[in-house]
Structure formats: structure tokens, C-alpha cells
PDB file of C-alpha atoms and ligand atoms in Angstrom:
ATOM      1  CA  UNK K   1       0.000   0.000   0.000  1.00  0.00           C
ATOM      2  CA  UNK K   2       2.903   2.421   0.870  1.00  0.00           C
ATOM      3  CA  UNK K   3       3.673   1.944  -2.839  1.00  0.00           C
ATOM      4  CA  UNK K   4       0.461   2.163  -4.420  1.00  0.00           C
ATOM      5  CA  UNK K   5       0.411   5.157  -2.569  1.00  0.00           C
ATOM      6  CA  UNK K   6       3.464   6.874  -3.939  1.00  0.00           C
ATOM      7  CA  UNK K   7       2.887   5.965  -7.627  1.00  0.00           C
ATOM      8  CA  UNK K   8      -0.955   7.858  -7.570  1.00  0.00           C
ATOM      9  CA  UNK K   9       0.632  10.791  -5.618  1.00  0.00           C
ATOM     10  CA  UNK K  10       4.004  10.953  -8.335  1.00  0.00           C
ATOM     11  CA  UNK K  11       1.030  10.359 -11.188  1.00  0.00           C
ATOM     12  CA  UNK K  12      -1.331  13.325  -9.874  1.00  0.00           C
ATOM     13  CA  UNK K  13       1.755  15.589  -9.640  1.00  0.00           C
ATOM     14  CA  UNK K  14       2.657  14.580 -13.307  1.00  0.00           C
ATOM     15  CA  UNK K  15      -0.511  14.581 -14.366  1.00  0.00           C
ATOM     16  CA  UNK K  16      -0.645  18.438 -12.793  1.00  0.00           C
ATOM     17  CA  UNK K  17       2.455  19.133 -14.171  1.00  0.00           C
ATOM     18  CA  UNK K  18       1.448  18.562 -17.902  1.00  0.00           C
ATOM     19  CA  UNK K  19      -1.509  20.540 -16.750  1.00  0.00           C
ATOM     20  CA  UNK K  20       0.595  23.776 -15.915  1.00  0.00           C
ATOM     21  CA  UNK K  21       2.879  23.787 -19.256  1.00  0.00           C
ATOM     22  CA  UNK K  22       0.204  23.199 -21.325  1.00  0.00           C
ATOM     23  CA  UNK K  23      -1.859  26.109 -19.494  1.00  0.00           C
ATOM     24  CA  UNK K  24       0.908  28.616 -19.690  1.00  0.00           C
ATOM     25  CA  UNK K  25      -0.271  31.985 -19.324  1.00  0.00           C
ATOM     26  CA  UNK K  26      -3.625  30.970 -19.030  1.00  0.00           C
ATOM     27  CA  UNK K  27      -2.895  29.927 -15.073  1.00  0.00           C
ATOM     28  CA  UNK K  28      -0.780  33.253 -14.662  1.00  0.00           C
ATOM     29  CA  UNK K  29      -4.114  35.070 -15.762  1.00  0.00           C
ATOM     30  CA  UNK K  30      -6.507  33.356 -13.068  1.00  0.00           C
ATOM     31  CA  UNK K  31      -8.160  30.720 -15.024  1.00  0.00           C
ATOM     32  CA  UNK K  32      -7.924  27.666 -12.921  1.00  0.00           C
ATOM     33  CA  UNK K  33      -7.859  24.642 -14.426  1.00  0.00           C
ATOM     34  CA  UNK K  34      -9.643  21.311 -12.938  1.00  0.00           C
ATOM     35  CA  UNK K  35      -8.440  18.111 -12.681  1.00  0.00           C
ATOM     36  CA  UNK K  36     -11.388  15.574 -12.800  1.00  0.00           C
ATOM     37  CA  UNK K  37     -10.290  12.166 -11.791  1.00  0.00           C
ATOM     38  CA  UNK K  38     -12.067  10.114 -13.767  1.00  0.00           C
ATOM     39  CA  UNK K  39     -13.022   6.977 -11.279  1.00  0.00           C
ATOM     40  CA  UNK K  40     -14.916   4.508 -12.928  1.00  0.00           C
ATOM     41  CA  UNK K  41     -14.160   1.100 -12.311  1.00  0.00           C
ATOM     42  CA  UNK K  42     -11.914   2.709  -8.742  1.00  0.00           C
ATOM     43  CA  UNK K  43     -12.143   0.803  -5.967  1.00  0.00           C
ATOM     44  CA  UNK K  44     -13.093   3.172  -2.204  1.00  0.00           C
ATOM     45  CA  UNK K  45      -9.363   2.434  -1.270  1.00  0.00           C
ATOM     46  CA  UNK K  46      -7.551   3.765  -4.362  1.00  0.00           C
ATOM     47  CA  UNK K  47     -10.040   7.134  -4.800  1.00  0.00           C
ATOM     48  CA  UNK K  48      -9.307   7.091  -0.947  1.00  0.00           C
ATOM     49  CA  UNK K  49      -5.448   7.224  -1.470  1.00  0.00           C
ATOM     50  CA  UNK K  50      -5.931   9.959  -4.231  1.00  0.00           C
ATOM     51  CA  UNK K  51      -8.106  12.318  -2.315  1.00  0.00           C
ATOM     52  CA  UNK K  52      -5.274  12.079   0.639  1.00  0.00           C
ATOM     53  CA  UNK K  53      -3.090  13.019  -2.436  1.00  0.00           C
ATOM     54  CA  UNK K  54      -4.868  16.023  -2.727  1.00  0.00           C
ATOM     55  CA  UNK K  55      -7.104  15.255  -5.983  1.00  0.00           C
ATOM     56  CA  UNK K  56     -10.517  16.665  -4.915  1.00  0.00           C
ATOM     57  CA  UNK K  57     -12.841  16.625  -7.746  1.00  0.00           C
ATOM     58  CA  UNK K  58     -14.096  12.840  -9.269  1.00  0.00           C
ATOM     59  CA  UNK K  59     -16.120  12.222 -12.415  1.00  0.00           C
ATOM     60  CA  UNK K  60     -18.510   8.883 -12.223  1.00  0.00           C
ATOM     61  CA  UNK K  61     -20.222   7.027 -15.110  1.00  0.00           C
ATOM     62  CA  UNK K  62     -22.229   4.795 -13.322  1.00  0.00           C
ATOM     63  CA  UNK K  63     -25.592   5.657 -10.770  1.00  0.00           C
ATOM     64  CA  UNK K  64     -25.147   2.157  -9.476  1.00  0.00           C
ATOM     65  CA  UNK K  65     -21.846   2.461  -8.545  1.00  0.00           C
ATOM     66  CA  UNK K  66     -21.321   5.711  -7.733  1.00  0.00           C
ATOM     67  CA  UNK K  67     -24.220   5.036  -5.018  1.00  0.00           C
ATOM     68  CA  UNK K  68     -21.621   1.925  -3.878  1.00  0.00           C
ATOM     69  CA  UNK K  69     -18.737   3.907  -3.457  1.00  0.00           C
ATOM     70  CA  UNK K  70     -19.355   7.846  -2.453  1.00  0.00           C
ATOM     71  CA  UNK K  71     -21.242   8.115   0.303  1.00  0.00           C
ATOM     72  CA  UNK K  72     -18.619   6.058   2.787  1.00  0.00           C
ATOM     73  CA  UNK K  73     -16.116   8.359   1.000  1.00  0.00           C
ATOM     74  CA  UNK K  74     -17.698  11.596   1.401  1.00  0.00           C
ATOM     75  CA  UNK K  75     -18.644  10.718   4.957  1.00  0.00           C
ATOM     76  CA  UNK K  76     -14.503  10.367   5.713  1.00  0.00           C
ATOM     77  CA  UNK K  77     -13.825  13.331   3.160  1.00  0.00           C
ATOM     78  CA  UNK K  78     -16.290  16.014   3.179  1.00  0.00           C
ATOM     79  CA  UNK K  79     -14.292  18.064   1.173  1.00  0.00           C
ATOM     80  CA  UNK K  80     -14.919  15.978  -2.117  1.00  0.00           C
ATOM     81  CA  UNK K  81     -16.806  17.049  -5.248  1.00  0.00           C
ATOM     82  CA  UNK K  82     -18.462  14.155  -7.398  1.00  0.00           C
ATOM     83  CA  UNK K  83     -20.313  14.804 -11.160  1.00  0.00           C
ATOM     84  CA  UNK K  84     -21.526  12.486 -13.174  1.00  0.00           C
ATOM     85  CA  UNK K  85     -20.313  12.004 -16.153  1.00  0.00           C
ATOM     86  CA  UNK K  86     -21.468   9.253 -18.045  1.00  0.00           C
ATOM     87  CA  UNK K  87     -24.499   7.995 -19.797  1.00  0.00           C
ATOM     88  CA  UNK K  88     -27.525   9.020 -17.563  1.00  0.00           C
ATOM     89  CA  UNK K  89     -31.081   7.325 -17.845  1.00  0.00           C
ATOM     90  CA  UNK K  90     -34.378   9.284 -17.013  1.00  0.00           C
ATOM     91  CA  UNK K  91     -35.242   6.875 -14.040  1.00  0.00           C
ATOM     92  CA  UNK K  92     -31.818   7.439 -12.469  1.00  0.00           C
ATOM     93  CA  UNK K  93     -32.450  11.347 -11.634  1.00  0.00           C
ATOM     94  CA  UNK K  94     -33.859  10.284  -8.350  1.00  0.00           C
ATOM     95  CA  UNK K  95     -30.558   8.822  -7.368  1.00  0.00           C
ATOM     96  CA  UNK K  96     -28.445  11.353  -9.611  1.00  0.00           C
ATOM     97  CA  UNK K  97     -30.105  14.326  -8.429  1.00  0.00           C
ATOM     98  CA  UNK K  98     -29.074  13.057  -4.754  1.00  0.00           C
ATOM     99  CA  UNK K  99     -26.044  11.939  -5.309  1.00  0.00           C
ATOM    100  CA  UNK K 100     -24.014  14.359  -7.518  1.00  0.00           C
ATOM    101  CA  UNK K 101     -22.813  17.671  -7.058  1.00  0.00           C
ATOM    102  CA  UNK K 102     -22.799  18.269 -10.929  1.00  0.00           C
ATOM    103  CA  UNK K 103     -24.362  16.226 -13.936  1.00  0.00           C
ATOM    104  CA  UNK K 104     -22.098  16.763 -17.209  1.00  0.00           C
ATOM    105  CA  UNK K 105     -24.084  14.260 -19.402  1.00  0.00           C
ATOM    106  CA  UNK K 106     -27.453  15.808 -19.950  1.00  0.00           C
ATOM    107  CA  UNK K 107     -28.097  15.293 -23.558  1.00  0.00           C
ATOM    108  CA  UNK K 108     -31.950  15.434 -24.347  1.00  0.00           C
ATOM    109  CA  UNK K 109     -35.417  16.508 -23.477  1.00  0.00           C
ATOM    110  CA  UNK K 110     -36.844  14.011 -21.433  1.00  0.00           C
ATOM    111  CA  UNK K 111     -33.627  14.049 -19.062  1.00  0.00           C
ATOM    112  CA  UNK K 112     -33.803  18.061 -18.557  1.00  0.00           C
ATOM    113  CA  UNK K 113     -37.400  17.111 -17.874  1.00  0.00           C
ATOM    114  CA  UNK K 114     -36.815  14.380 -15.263  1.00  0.00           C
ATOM    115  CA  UNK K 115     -33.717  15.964 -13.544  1.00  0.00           C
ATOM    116  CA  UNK K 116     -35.888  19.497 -12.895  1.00  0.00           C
ATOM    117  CA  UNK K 117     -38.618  17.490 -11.195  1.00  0.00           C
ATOM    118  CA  UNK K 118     -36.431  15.921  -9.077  1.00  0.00           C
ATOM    119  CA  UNK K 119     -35.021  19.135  -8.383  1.00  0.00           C
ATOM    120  CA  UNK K 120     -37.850  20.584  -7.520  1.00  0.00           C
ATOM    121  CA  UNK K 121     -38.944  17.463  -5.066  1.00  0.00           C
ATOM    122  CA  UNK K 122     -35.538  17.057  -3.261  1.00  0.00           C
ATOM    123  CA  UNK K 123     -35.353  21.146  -3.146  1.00  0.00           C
ATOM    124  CA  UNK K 124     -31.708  20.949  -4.390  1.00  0.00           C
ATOM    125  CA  UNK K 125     -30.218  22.742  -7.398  1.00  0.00           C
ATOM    126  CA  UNK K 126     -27.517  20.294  -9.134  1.00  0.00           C
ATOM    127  CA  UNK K 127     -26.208  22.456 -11.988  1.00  0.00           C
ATOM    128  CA  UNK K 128     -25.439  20.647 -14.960  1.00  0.00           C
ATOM    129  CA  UNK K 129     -23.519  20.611 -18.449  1.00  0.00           C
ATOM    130  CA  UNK K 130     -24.658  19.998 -21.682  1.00  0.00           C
ATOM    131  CA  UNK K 131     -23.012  16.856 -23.267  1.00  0.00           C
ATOM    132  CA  UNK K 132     -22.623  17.607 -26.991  1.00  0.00           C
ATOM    133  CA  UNK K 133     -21.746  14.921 -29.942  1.00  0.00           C
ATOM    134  CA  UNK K 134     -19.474  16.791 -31.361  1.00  0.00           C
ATOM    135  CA  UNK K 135     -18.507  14.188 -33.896  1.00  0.00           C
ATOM    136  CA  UNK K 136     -21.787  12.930 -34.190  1.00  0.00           C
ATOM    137  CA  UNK K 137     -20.922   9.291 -33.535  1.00  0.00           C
ATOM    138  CA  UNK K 138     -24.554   7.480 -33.243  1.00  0.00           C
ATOM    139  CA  UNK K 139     -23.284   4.794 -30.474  1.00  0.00           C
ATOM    140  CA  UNK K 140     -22.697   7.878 -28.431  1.00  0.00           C
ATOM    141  CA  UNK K 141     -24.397  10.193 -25.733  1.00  0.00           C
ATOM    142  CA  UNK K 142     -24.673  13.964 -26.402  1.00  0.00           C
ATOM    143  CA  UNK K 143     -26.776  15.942 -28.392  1.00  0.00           C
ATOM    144  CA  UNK K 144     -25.527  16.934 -32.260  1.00  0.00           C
ATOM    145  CA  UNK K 145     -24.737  20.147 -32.373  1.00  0.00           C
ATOM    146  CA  UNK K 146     -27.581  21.788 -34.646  1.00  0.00           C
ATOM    147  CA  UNK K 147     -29.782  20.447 -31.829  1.00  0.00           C
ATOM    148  CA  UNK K 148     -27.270  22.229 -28.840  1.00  0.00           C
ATOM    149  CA  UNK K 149     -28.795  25.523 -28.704  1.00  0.00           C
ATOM    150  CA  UNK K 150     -32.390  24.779 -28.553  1.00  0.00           C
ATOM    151  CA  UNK K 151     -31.383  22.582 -26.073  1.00  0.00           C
ATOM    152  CA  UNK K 152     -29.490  24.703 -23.310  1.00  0.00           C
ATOM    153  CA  UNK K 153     -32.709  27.059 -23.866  1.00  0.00           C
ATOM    154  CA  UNK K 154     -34.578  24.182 -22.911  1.00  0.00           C
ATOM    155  CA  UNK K 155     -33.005  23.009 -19.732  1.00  0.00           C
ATOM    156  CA  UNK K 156     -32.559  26.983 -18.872  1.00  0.00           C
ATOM    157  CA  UNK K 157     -36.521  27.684 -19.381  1.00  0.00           C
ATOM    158  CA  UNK K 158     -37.021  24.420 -16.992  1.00  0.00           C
ATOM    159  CA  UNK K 159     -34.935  26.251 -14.185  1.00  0.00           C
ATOM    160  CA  UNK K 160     -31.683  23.995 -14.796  1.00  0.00           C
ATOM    161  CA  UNK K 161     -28.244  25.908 -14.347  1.00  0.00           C
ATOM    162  CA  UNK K 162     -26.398  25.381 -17.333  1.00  0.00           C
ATOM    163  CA  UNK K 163     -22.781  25.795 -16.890  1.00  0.00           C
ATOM    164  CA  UNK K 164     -21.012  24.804 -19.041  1.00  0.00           C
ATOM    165  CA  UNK K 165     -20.584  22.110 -22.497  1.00  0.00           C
ATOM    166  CA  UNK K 166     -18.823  18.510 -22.522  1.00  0.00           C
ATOM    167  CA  UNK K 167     -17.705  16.228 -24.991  1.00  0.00           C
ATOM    168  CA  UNK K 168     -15.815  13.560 -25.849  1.00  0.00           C
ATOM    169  CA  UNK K 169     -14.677  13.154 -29.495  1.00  0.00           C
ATOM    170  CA  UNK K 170     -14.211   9.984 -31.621  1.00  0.00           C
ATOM    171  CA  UNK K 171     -11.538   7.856 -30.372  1.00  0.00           C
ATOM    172  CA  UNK K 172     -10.107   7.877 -33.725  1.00  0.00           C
ATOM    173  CA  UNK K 173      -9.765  11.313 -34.735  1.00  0.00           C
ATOM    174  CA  UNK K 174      -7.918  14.061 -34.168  1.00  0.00           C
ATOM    175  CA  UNK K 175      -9.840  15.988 -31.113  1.00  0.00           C
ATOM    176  CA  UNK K 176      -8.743  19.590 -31.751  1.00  0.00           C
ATOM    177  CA  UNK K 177     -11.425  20.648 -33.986  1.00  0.00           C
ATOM    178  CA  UNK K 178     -14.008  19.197 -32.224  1.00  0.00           C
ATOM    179  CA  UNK K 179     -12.210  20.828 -28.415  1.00  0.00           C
ATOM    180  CA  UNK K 180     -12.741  24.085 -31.294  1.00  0.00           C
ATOM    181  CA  UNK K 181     -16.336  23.508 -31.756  1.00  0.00           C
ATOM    182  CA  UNK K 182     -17.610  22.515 -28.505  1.00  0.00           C
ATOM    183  CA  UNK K 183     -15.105  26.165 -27.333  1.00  0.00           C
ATOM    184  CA  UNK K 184     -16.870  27.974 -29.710  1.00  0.00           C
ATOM    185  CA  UNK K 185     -20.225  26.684 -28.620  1.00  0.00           C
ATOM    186  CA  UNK K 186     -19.810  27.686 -25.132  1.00  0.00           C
ATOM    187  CA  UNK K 187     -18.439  31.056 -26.133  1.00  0.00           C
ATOM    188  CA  UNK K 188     -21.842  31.822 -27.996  1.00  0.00           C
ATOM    189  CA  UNK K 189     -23.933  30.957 -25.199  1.00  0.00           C
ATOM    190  CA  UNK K 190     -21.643  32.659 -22.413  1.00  0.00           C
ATOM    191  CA  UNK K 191     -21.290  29.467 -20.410  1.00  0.00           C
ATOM    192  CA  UNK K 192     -18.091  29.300 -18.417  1.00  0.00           C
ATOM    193  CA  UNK K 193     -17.160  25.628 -18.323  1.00  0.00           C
ATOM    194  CA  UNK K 194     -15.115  23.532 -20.713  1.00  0.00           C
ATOM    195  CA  UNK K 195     -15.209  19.804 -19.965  1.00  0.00           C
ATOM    196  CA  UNK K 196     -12.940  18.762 -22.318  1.00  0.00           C
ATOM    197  CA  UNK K 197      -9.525  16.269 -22.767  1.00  0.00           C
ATOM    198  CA  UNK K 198      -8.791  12.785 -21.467  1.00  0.00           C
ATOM    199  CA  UNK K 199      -5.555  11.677 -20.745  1.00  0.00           C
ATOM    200  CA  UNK K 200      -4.043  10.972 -24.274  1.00  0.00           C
ATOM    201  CA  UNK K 201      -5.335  14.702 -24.910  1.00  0.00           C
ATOM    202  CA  UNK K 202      -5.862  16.937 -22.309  1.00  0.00           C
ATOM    203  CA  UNK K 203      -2.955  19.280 -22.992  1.00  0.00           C
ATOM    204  CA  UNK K 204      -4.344  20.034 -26.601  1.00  0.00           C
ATOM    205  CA  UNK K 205      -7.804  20.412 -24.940  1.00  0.00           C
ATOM    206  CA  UNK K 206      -6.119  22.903 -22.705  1.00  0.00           C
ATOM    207  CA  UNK K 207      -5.009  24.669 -25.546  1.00  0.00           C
ATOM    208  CA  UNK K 208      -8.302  24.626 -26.709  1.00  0.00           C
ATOM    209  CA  UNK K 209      -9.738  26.402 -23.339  1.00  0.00           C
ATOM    210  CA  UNK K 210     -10.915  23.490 -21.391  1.00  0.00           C
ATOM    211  CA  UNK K 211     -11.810  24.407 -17.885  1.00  0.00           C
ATOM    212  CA  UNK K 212     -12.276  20.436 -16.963  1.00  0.00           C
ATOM    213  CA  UNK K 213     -10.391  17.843 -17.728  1.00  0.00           C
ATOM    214  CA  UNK K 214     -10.924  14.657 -16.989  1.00  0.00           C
ATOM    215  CA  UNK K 215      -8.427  11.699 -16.277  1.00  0.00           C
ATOM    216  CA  UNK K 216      -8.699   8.472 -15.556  1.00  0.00           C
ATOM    217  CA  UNK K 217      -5.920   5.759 -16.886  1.00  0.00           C
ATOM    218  CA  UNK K 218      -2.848   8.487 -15.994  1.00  0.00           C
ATOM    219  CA  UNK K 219      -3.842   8.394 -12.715  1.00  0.00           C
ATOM    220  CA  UNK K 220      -4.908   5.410 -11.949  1.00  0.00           C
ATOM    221  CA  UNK K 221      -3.118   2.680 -14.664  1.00  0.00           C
ATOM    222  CA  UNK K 222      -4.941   1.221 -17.133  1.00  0.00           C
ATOM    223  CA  UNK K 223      -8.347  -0.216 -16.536  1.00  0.00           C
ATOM    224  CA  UNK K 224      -8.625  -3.700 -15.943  1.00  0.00           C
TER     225      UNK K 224
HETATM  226  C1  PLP E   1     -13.307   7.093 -18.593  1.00  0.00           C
HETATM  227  C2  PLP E   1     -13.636   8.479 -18.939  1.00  0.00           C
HETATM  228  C3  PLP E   1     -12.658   9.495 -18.946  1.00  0.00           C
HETATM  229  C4  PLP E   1     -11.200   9.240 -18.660  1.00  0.00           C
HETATM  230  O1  PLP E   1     -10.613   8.442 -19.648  1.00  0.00           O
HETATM  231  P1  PLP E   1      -9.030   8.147 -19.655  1.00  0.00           P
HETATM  232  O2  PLP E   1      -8.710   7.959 -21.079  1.00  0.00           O
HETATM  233  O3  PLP E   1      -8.834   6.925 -18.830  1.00  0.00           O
HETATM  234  O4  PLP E   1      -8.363   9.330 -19.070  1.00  0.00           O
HETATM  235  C5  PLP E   1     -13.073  10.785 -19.219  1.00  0.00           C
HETATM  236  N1  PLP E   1     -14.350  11.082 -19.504  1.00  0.00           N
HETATM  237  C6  PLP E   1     -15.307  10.143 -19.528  1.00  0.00           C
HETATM  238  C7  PLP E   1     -16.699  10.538 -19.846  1.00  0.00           C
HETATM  239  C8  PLP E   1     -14.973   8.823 -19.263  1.00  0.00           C
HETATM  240  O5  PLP E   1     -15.932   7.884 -19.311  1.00  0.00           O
END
């Protein structure tokens, strides 16, 4: 354990390294940028040993096991922030809406529609981002972007804080136009945050203005 320890503390500090080059000026100026860790898949003891490494903000993809793992973990570290950022089913925004302290995967309609009632019920405000498909990839979550704006108009006329866009781009492709698109996007509808770059691309998403990024495998290994 005294190991496993050191190697997520040396990776974090890389990890934040690459972070700070690629940022440049940007950090000079006063725009902080997030790390996410990306935790899917984490087991309690490892997120455990990277919160005590000072990583403070967690990304989930899963209700089900998000609702295993966080509330032991936020009971020992109160401090924490967790958003969801995967794939999100209407009958989940019970549990979502509990759980999360920000929901980056809202891609359609019926979701905005579910999440505000729950809202409403639980009398907590969960802001959210809208998850776009930048490349349009149909095995995907997001919504295309000819169908963002009318969109963000919709979750804002249900009551929803939007702030900010997401996306993840085709595996396959080179991200930086779509980190340009998704910038752009956000620009025209004044929303502040970028959730953009993984860890084979978060310093070009950085380039690109991301606010977020969110890493999983450079942290933690590869996934198993
Ligand atoms: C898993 C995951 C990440 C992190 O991916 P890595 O390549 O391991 O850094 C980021 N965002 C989402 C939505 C993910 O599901």
C-alpha cells in the first residue's frame, strides 16, 4: 500500500504538471484549471489514497456504482466534489439528483425534464452541463450540435443551471477541432465551463480552453 500510494501521488503531480505547461499563461491570468479524476471502475481504497493526495474533484459514469462507493467516501472526506459524467437514464435522476454535485451528461429533453422534477422534489439545485456529440458518432451520448442551442434554452426555461458544455470526441480522430467547436459553442452561449480532454489529450484540450479535464488511466493505470 505504501507503494500504491506513492505511484498515484508521483502520477497526480505529473498529471498536474502537464496541466501547468500546457496552461501557460492561461494559469498566470486566473483561469484555474480542474483536474477531474475520472473513477470509474476505482475501488473506495484507491479514490481514498488519491483524495489524501490532494485530488478533490471525481467524475462517475455509473448511478449504481457511484451510489456503492461515495457516500462512505464523502462521509470520511467532506471536502470531495463528485459529477456524473457518463451515460444518464431518465429513471436514475432520483438517485443522480441526490447523489451528484454536478451532472455533465445531460443530452436530451426528457432528461432536462426528469432531472428538474427531481429538483424541484428534493429542493436541491444540481447544476449541470450539456453533453454535446461533437462528432456525431450514433453509439454515443450527447446531443448533435444543430440540436445544442435549442437545447441549453430548454433546460434553462425548466430552471436547470447550465454551466457549461462537454464532450468527448471519436476515439479515432484528431480531437482539436471538435475541443474548437464545442469552445466555440460555449463562447456563444456565455457558459463558463469547458469539460474537455482525457488523458491521451488533455494538454491540446487545454489549448483549446478546457476548464475540466478529466483523467482516468494516468492516474490510476490502465483499466482492468
Ligand atoms: C473514462 C472516462 C474518462 C477518462 O478516460 P481516460 O482515457 O482513462 O483518461 C473521461 N471522460 C469520460 C466521460 C470517461 O468515461
Amino acid at each position: 500500500m505504501e507503494r500504491l500510494e506513492g505511484m498515484i501521488r508521483d502520477k497526480i503531480q505529473h498529471v498536474n504538471e502537464n496541466i501547468a505547461v500546457a496552461a501557460g499563461q492561461r494559469l498566470l491570468a486566473g483561469f484555474p484549471i480542474k483536474l477531474m479524476g475520472a473513477s470509474k471502475t476505482q475501488p473506495p481504497i484507491i479514490i481514498s489514497e488519491a483524495i489524501q493526495a490532494g485530488l478533490l474533484l471525481y467524475g462517475e459514469n455509473r448511478v449504481e456504482e457511484a451510489a456503492d462507493k461515495w457516500p462512505a467516501l464523502r462521509a470520511s472526506f467532506p471536502h470531495v466534489r463528485v459529477e456524473m459524467i457518463g451515460p444518464l437514464q431518465s429513471k436514475k435522476a432520483k438517485e443522480a439528483v441526490a447523489l451528484f454535485d454536478r451532472i455533465q451528461s445531460v443530452d436530451r429533453l426528457s432528461l432536462i425534464e426528469a432531472l428538474a422534477k427531481e429538483m424541484q422534489k428534493q429542493g436541491r439545485q444540481v447544476p449541470i452541463l450539456i453533453q454535446v456529440n461533437t462528432g456525431e458518432e450514433p453509439q454515443k451520448g450527447g446531443v448533435i450540435p444543430a440540436d445544442a442551442h435549442a437545447l441549453i434554452k430548454s433546460a434553462q426555461a425548466y430552471g436547470l443551471t447550465v454551466e457549461g458544455l462537454m464532450c468527448i470526441p471519436p476515439a479515432d480522430a484528431n480531437p482539436a477541432p471538435h475541443f474548437a467547436l464545442l469552445r466555440q459553442m460555449a463562447a456563444e452561449h456565455g457558459l463558463p465551463e469547458l469539460s474537455m480532454g482525457m488523458s491521451g489529450d488533455f494538454e491540446e484540450a487545454i489549448k483549446f480552453g478546457a476548464t475540466i479535464v478529466r483523467v482516468g488511466s494516468a492516474i490510476f493505470g490502465e483499466r482492468t
